[in-house]
């Protein structure tokens, strides 16, 4: 099965990114034909400084490779290294109406925030459809905020196929469930914009500060604590299997362990879990040439997979008019 997802190079990764997106991708990598890319074209709808985007793309590539995206098992590339996707986006833009794009929540939200929308921001979902349809992706794992974009993708594909024949695969969304959401230090969904995120590649001092700021009630060392209503318990559980979770719940309930100790244990757990990734990241950072090589190879693999779909679309629409 072909599984595809794109990730915007939006800065440092936090535990929410890791336990929702990253881990799912790594799971898919083991059991399917994973296509993963850094959504650089999408990023220029918001990032308007060249050096910032450039650094962001490389950072994201290094993070993903460090966390286990393996270019020998998956196809991993930077979106703008396969510019065919921009051609397909143009073609697909004729299979969706302006009024349908005007209904997109993410677009409406940005406008409501007072952002003056560029045409690129408006047609963002069309480019996303091109990302997916260009590779014949069957399944697309995304967060809930992308659900409507996937519906738009399916609509575009259906409308195109209706006009021109069965050219594109209709992709199935794989939307993260609410129960899989990772809480931030204040208990709301972990998010960069809420400033409640725990950045696992941060240095130890910063990590400690975030972990220590996780909200708790005022129960003291000698009180029994309720794991079910505890953000600290929820975050800690992400690192544990069923047995570990039960043991941790016991520790909460049994007097004698304070929140401070539990937080220290969580900090140690985070450091331990990410130690190998941190090491790999340092190695990659010291060898940017080989990171760039991997991305170039990834782009070649992606392009080989893309060209047949693009050719079919060009042929079906009449753009590929020359005799073969
Ligand atoms: N819009 C997605 C996000 O912000 C990123 C993205 C771009 C994407 N193209 C995609 C995700 C194609 C899945 C498939 O999260």
Tab-separated table of N, CA, C and O in Angstrom, residues 47-58:
chain	number	residue	atom	x	y	z
A	47	UNK	N	6.101	31.526	5.250
A	47	UNK	CA	7.480	31.941	5.534
A	47	UNK	C	7.961	32.819	4.389
A	47	UNK	O	8.029	32.360	3.247
A	48	UNK	N	8.286	34.060	4.689
A	48	UNK	CA	8.606	34.978	3.593
A	48	UNK	C	10.058	35.421	3.560
A	48	UNK	O	10.401	36.390	2.898
A	49	UNK	N	10.905	34.709	4.305
A	49	UNK	CA	12.330	35.043	4.242
A	49	UNK	C	13.098	33.825	3.752
A	49	UNK	O	13.021	32.756	4.378
A	50	UNK	N	13.819	34.015	2.650
A	50	UNK	CA	14.561	32.911	2.043
A	50	UNK	C	15.456	32.152	3.014
A	50	UNK	O	15.353	30.921	3.130
A	51	UNK	N	16.329	32.875	3.738
A	51	UNK	CA	17.247	32.144	4.622
A	51	UNK	C	16.513	31.342	5.706
A	51	UNK	O	16.966	30.270	6.110
A	52	UNK	N	15.362	31.855	6.146
A	52	UNK	CA	14.602	31.146	7.180
A	52	UNK	C	14.046	29.846	6.616
A	52	UNK	O	14.153	28.775	7.230
A	53	UNK	N	13.486	29.910	5.420
A	53	UNK	CA	12.931	28.692	4.830
A	53	UNK	C	14.038	27.690	4.520
A	53	UNK	O	13.914	26.493	4.801
A	54	UNK	N	15.128	28.208	3.974
A	54	UNK	CA	16.240	27.328	3.609
A	54	UNK	C	16.719	26.538	4.845
A	54	UNK	O	16.861	25.325	4.806
A	55	UNK	N	16.931	27.278	5.937
A	55	UNK	CA	17.374	26.616	7.169
A	55	UNK	C	16.293	25.664	7.678
A	55	UNK	O	16.597	24.569	8.161
A	56	UNK	N	15.042	26.077	7.543
A	56	UNK	CA	13.933	25.245	8.022
A	56	UNK	C	13.846	23.919	7.276
A	56	UNK	O	13.578	22.877	7.877
A	57	UNK	N	14.083	23.974	5.973
A	57	UNK	CA	14.020	22.743	5.161
A	57	UNK	C	15.111	21.771	5.619
A	57	UNK	O	14.860	20.588	5.862
A	58	UNK	N	16.330	22.297	5.766
A	58	UNK	CA	17.430	21.420	6.170
A	58	UNK	C	17.223	20.864	7.576
A	58	UNK	O	17.448	19.686	7.830
